XYZ file of C-alpha atoms in Angstrom:
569
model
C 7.447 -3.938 -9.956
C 5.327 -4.569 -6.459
C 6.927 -4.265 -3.324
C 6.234 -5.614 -0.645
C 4.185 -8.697 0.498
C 2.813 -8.116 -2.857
C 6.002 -9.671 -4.216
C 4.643 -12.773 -3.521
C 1.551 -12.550 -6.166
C 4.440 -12.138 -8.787
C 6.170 -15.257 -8.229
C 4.091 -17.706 -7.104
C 1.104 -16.633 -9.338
C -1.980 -14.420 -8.538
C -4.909 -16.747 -8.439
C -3.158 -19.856 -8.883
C -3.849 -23.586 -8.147
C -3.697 -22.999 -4.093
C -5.326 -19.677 -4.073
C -7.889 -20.998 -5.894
C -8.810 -24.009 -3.296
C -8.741 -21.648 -0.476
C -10.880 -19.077 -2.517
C -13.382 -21.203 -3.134
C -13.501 -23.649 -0.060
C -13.585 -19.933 1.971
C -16.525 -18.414 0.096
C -18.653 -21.848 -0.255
C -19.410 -21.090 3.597
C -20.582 -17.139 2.588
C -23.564 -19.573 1.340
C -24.248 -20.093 4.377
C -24.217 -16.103 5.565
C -26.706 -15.169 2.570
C -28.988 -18.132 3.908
C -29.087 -17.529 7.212
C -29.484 -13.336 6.332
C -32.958 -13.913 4.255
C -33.830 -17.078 6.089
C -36.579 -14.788 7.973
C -38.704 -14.650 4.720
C -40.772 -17.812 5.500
C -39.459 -18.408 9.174
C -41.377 -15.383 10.127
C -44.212 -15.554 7.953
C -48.060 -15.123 8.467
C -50.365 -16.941 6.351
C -54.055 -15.971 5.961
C -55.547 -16.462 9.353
C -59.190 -15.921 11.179
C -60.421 -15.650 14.830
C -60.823 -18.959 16.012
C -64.094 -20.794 14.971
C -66.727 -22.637 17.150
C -65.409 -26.617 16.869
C -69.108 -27.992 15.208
C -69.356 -25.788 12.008
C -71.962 -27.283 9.667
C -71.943 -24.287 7.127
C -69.479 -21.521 5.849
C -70.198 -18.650 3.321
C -67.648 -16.276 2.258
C -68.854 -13.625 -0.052
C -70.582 -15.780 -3.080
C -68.611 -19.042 -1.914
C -70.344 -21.875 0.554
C -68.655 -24.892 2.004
C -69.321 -26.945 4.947
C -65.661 -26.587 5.814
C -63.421 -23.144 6.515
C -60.219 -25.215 4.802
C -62.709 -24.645 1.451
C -62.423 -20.521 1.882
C -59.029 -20.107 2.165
C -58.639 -20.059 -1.934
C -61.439 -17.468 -1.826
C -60.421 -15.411 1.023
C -58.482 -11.975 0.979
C -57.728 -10.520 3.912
C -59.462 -6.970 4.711
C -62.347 -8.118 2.166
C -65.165 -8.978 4.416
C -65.336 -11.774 7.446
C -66.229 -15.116 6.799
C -69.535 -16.205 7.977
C -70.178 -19.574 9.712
C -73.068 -21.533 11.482
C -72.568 -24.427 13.885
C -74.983 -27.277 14.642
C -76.711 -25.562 17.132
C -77.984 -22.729 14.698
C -75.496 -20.045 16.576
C -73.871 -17.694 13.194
C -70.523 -16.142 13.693
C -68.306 -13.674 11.556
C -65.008 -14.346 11.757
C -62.498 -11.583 10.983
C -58.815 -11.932 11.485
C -58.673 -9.664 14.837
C -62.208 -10.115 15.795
C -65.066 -12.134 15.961
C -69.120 -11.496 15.843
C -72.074 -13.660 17.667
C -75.404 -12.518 15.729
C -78.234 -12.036 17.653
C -81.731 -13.136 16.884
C -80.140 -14.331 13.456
C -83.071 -16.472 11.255
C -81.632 -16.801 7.722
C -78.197 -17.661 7.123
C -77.024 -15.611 4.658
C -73.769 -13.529 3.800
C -75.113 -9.816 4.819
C -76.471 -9.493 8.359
C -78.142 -6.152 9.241
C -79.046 -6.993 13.279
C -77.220 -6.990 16.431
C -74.481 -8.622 16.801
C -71.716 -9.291 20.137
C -68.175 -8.428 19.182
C -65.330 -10.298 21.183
C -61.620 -10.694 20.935
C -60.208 -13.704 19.151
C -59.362 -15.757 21.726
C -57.487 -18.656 19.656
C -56.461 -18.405 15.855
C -56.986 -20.414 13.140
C -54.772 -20.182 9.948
C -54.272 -21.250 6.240
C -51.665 -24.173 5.978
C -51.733 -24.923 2.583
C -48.601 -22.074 1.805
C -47.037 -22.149 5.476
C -47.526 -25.305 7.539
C -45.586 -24.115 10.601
C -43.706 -20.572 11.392
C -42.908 -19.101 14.401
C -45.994 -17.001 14.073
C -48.360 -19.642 13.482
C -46.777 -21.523 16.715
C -46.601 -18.443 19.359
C -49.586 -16.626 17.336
C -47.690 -13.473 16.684
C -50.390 -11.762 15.189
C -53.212 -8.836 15.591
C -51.393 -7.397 19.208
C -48.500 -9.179 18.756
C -47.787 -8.522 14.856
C -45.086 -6.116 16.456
C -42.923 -9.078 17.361
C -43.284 -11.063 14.094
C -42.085 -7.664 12.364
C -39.070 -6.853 15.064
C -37.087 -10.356 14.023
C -35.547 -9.099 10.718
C -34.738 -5.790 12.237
C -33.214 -7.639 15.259
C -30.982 -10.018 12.813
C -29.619 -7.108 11.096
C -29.003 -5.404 14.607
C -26.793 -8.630 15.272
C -24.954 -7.858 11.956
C -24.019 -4.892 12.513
C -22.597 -5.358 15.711
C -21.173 -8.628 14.383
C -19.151 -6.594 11.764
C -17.840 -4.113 14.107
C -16.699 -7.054 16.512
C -15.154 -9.355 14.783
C -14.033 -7.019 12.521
C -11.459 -5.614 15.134
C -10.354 -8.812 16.906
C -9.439 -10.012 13.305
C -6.951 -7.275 13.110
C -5.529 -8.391 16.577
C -5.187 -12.404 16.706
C -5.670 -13.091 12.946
C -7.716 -13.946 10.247
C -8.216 -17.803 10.458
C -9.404 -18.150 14.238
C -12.035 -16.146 13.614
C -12.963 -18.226 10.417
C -13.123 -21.067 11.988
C -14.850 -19.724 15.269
C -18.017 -17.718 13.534
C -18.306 -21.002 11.572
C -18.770 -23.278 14.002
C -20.613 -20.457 16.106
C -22.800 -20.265 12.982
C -23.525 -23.699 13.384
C -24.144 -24.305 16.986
C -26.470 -21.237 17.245
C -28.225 -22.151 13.682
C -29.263 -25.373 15.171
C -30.258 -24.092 18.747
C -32.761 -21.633 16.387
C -34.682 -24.311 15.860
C -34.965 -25.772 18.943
C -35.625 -22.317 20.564
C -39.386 -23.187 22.994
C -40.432 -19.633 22.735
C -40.223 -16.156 21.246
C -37.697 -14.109 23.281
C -35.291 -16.836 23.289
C -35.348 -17.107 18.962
C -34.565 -13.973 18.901
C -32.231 -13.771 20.844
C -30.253 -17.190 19.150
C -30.669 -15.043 16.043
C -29.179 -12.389 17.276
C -25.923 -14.105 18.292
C -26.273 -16.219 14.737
C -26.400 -12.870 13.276
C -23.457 -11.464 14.795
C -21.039 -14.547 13.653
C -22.692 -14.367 10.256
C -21.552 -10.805 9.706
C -18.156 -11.565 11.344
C -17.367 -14.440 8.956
C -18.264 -12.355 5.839
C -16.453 -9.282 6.854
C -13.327 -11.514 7.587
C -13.380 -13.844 4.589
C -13.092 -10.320 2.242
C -10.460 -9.308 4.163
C -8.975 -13.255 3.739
C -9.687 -14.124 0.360
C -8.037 -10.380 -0.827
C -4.916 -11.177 1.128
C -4.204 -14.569 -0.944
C -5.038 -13.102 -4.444
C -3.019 -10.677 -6.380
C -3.969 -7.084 -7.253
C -4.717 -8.880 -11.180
C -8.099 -9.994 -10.067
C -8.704 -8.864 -6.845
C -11.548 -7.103 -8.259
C -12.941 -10.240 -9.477
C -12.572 -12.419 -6.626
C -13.747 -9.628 -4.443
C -17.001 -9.200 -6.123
C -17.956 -12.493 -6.462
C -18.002 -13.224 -2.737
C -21.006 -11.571 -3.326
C -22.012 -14.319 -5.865
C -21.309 -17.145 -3.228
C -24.376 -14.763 -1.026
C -26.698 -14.572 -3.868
C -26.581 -18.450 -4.187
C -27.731 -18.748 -0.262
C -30.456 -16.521 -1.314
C -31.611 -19.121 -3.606
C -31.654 -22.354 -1.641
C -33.445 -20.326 0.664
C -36.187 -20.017 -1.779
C -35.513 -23.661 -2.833
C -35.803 -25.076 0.411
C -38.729 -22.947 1.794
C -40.384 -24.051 -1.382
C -39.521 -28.117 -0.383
C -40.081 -27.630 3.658
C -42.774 -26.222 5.067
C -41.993 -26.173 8.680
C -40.032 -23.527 10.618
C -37.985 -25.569 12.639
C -37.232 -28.328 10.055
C -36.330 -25.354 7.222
C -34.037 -24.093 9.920
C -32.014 -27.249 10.708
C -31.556 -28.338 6.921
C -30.594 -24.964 5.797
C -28.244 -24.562 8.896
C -26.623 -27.893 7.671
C -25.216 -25.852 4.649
C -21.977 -25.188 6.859
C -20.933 -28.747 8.266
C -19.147 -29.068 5.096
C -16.790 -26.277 5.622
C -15.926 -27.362 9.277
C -14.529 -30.592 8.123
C -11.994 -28.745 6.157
C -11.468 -25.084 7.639
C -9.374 -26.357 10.193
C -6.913 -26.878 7.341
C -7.013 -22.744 6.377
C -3.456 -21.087 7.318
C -3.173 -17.634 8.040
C -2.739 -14.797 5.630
C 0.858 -13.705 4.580
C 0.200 -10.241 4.997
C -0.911 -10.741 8.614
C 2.239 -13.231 9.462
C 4.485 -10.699 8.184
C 2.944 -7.723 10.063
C 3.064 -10.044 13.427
C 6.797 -10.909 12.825
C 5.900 -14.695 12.456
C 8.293 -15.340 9.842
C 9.360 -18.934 9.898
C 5.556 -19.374 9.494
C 5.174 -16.985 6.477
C 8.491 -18.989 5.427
C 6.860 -22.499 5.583
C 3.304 -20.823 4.078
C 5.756 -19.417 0.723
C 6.853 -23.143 0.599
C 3.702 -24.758 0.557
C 2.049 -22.296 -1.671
C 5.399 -22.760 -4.569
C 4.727 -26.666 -3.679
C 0.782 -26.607 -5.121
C 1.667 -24.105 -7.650
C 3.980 -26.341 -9.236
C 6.890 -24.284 -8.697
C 10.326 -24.127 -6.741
C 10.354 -22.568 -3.468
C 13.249 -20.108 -4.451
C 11.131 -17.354 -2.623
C 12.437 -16.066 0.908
C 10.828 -13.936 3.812
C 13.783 -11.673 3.426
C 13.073 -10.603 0.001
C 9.680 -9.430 1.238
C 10.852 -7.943 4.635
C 13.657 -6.017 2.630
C 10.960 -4.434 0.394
C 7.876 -4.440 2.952
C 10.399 -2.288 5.690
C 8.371 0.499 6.698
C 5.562 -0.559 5.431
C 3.894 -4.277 7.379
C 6.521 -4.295 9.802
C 6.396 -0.681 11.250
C 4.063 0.076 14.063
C 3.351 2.771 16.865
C 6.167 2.214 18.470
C 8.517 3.932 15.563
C 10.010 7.613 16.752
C 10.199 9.056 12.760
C 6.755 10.589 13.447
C 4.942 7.744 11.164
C 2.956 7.361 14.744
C 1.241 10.504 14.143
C -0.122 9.886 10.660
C -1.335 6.203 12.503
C -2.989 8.483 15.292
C -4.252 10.367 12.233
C -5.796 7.829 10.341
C -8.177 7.102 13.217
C -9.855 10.785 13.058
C -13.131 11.055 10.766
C -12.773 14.764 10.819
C -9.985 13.871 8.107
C -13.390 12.593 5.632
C -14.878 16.253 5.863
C -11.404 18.306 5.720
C -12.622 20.520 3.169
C -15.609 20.893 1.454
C -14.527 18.899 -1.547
C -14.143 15.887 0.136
C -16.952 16.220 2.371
C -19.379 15.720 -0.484
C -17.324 12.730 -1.587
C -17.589 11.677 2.077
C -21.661 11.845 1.986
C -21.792 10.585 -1.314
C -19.841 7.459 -0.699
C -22.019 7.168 2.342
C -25.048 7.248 0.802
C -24.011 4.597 -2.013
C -23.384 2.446 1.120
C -26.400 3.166 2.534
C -29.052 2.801 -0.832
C -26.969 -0.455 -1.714
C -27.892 -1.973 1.366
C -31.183 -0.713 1.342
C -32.405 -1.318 -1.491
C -30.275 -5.123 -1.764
C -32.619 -6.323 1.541
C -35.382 -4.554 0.270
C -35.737 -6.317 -2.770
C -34.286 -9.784 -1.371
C -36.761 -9.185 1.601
C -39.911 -7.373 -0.770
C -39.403 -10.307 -3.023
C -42.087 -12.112 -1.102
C -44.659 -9.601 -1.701
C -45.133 -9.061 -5.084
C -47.579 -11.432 -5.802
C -46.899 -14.211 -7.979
C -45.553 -17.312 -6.363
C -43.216 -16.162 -3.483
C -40.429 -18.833 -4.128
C -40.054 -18.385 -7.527
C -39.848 -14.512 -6.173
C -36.961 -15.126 -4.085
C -35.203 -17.522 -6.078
C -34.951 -14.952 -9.012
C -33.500 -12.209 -6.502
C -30.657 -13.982 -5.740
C -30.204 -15.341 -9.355
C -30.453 -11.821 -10.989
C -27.048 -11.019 -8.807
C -24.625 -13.591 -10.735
C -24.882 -11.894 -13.871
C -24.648 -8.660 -12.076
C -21.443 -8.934 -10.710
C -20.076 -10.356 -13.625
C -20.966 -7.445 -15.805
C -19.890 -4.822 -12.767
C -16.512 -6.649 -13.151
C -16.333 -6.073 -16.785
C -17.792 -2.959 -16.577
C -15.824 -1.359 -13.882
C -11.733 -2.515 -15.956
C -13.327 -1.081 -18.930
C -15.024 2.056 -18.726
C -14.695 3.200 -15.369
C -15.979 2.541 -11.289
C -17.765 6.228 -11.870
C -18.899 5.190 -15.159
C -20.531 1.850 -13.569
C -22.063 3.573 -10.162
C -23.988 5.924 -11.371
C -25.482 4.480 -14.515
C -26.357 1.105 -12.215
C -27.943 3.688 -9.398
C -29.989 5.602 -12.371
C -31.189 2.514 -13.674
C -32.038 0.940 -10.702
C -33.642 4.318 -9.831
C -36.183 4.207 -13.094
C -36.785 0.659 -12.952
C -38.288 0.947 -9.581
C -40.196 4.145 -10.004
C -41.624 3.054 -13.375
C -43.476 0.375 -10.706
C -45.960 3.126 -9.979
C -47.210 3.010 -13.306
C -47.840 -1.171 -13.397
C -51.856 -2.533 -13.054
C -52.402 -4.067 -10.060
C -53.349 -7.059 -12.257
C -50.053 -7.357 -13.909
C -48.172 -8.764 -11.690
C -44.941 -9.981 -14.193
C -44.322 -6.658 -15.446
C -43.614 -5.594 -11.784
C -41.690 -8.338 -11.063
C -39.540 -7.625 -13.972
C -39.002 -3.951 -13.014
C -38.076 -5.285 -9.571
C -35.625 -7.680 -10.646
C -34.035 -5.023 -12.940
C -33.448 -2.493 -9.783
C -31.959 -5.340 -7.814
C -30.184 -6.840 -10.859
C -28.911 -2.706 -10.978
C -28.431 -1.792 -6.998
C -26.302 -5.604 -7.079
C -23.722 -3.650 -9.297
C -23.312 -0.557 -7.481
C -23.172 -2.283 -4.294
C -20.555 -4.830 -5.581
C -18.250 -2.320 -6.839
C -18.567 0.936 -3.917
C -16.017 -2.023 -1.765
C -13.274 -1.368 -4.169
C -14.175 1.934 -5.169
C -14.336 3.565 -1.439
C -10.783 2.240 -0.958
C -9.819 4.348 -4.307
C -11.111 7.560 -3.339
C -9.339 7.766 0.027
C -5.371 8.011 0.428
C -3.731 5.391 2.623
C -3.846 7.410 5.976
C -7.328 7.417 6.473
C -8.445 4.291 3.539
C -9.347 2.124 6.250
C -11.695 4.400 8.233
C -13.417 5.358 5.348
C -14.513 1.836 4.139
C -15.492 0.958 7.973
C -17.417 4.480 7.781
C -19.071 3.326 4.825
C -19.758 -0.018 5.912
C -21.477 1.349 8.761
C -24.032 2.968 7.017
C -24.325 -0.156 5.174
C -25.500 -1.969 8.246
C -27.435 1.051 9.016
C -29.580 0.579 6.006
C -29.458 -3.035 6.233
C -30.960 -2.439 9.898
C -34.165 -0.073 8.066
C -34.641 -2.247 5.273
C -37.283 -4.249 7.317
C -39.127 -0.995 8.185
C -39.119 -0.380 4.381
C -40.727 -3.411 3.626
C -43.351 -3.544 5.981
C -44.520 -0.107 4.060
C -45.885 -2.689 1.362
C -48.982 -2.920 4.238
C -49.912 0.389 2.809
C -49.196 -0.023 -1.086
C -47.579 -3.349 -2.333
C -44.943 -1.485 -4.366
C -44.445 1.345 -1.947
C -40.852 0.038 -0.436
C -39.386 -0.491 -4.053
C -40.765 3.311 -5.129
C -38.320 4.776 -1.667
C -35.767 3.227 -2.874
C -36.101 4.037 -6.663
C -36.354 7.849 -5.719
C -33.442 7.486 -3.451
C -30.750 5.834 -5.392
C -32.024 8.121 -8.792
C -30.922 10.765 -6.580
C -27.587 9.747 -5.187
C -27.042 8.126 -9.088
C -26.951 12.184 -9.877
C -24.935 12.981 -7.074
C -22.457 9.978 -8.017
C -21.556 11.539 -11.426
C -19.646 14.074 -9.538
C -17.281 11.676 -7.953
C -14.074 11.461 -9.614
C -13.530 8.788 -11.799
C -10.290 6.389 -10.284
C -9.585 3.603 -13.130
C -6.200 3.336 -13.653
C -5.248 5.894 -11.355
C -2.419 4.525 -8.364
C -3.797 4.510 -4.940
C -3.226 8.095 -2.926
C -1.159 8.337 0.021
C -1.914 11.838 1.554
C -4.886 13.702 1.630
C -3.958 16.458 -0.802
C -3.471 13.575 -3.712
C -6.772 11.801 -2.681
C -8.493 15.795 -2.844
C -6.707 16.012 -6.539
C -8.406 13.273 -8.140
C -10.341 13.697 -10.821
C -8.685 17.534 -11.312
C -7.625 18.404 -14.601
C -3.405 18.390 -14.549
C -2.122 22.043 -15.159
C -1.070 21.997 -19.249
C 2.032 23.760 -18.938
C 3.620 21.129 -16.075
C 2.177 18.520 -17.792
C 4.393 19.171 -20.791
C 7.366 20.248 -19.072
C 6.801 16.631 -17.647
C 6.728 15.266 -21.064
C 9.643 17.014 -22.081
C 11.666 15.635 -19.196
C 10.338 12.623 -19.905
C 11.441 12.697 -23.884
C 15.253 13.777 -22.520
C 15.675 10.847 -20.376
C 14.888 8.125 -23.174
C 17.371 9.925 -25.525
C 19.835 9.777 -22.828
């Protein structure tokens, strides 16, 4: 029997016909979060591009390849393989590189290979391939050559945002409640979404992404919180994970709509437009039942009990008192109570408590680096996606698809044979699949892409499931500070991911071979953590330490024994 607030779930159904309209209605805008997260992939990118070119070119040789136009090279041109070679009306021949450009002297023929003089200057203009990328914020402000640096630092800067986002609204949900800040980071979302696109020059998109960034993070952080205060414990896991789903499916109308619009500023409004939908109807959302009762507000969580047994089709024979009877001491106590409860509060807020003893220190580091790798490698791959030849779109598009079925089979996975069983297996596999990358031809391309899509299809599971799992391993007293400890390092790797993926500069599959060595590793050091399905959530630290220990034999039948008496009686 459920105590409690929980109560409720019992009577007036666990996922029923209103939880299920909020549910869904409150993760349709998490769209919008996974959009706006990997929108970066073709807002920021660089097409092929050359020094600018004198304005009458008659003639242009690249390699084996003549045209009298420089729009005829681009299908032919590879960056870092030679300049491109052209001659203008007056008889003047230039070699155009992407940094730099060449005047040859005393030039007779015009051929490919020049062994003379020549005058090197600095690319004073740029001129780029638009037949991928029409417009992007590089091709506008020419972030490129000197100024690469500042193409590169918007993704890390975004992910900044989110982090700070999380730990912001995070808190003031705690303190005025989870609905204003729904409806607040939405229509934040919005406002700064649109002014992203309207942004006249580089320091100012950043920053708007910044602050987008920030109410992106807070809405997603607050709608898990949300969405697992209106379902019941039956399929919290389920409607947990797939908040994740709603994310994967902004990942691919990204892809969709970077495929259909080709300019920055247009892809940003359209894609931005995802949320209007949601702020004709979030207005509607009423606060949590968990957070009315732990305010006091009862004659709301009254009228909320009624409404919910009116859509559910059933009476409203439930009353606040039946939950505050059952909930005293547990929602309605806080740090004003003298029975010395205020001390374990004051002692839920230490993180010396994670690293008590050695035993839980290495769970401590090994939930943290679970955290970490899933967020690493998730942006890695979502972000990488771009880069491994192929076309880009279809790239993208298949990252974010891969993640449906993964959360469906970390659901099933994790209610049959274990959350231990399903980390570490998803981590080793995810681990192989990206090392085995080394291995590939640079010529074939698929089988890459495959072994890509299988790490992120593997790193989706673990990082679905370490939410629910974290909150397992650690009793009540300190549960909370170890899921916002672990969701820190989440946004930590979510900040380095960038980094990582800018390593493809060096080798094209270089970021995905980090992160297969890394989460092969911690899949090893996962194994060790005890395993937690069916097992009831801990309370003090000593149970939280004992999981996973074998019971003593002779208790555990003088337990059974007991046990056998009372039926007989």
């Amino acid at each position: 029997m459920t105590n409690g607030v929980e109560r409720l779930f019992d009577q007036l159904g666990h996922f029923n016909r209103f939880q299920a309209c909020l549910y869904f209605a409150a993760i349709f805008q998490a769209i919008s979060c996974g959009i706006h997260y990997l929108a970066s992939v073709f807002l920021v990118e660089t097409p092929k591009f050359l020094c600018d070119s004198p304005s009458n070119i008659t003639d242009v040789l690249y390699r084996n390849h003549s045209s009298t136009s420089l729009a005829d090279i681009w299908t032919h041109y590879k960056p870092g393989d030679g300049p491109v070679v052209v001659q203008t009306a007056g008889g003047d021949q230039w070699e155009l590189s992407p940094c730099l450009k060449a005047l040859r002297l005393d030039a007779i023929n015009f051929q490919y290979d020049f062994f003379g003089n020549k005058t090197v200057e600095s690319c004073g203009d740029f001129v780029y391939d638009h037949s991928e990328v029409e417009q992007s914020i590089v091709t506008d402000w020419d972030l490129v050559c000197d100024k690469e640096w500042l193409a590169k630092l918007a993704q890390p800067t975004f992910m900044l945002g989110v982090l700070i986002g999380a730990l912001v609204f995070g808190d003031i949900a705690d303190r005025i409640g989870r609905r204003p800040i729904l409806m607040a980071t939405s229509l934040c979302q919005f406002i700064f979404g649109v002014t992203v696109a309207f942004t006249g020059n580089y320091y100012l998109f950043v920053l708007m992404r910044f602050l987008l960034a920030m109410v992106s993070s807070g809405y997603l952080v607050v709608v898990f919180v949300y969405v697992t205060e209106f379902t019941g414990i039956k399929v919290r896991t389920w409607t947990s994970m797939h908040v994740h789903a709603a994310f994967a499916v902004g990942i691919m109308v990204v892809a969709l709509v970077g495929y259909l619009v080709r300019v920055w500023w247009i892809y940003q409004i359209i894609l931005t437009l995802s949320t209007s939908p949601f702020l004709l109807y979030c207005w509607k959302f009423p606060e949590t039942p968990f957070y009315l009762m732990a305010k006091g507000r009862y004659k709301e969580t009254q009228e909320l009990l009624d409404t919910m047994a009116y859509f559910n089709g059933l009476p409203p024979t439930l009353k606040v008192s039946e939950l505050n009877d059952e909930c005293d001491g547990e929602l309605l106590n806080d740090n004003k109570q003298e029975d010395g409860r205020a001390m374990q509060v004051e002692k839920r807020l230490s993180i010396l408590d994670m690293f008590g003893s050695l035993k839980m220190a290495g769970r401590s580091a090994t939930c943290w680096a679970i955290w970490f790798i899933g967020s690493l490698g998730y942006y890695v791959f979502s972000l990488g996606s771009v880069n491994l030849g192929g076309n880009q779109y279809i790239n993208l598009f298949l990252a974010g698809a891969v993640e449906v079925p993964s959360y469906l089979i970390g659901c099933i996975a994790m209610d049959r044979v274990g959350r231990k069983k399903t980390c570490a297996p998803a981590l080793l596999l995810g681990g192989v699949a990206c090392m085995l990358i080394i291995v590939v031809p640079q010529d074939i391309e698929i089988l890459a892409i495959v072994l890509s899509m299988t790490g992120k299809f593997a790193i989706a599971i673990a990082f679905g499931l370490i939410y629910l799992y974290t909150c397992e391993l650690y009793p009540t007293i300190i549960r909370s500070l170890a899921v916002g400890s672990g969701s820190m390092m989440c946004r930590v790797g979510s900040v380095v991911a960038p980094f990582c993926v800018y390593l493809a500069d060096v080798w094209i599959y270089l970021p995905q071979l980090i992160v297969g060595i890394l989460a092969f590793i911690i899949g090893i050091l996962t194994m060790f953590l005890p395993e937690t399905l069916g097992q009831p959530l801990t309370s003090t630290l000593e149970e939280a330490e004992a999981l996973g220990s074998k019971p003593n034999m002779k208790n555990a039948a003088v337990d059974a024994q007991e046990m056998n008496q009372t039926i007989k009686a």
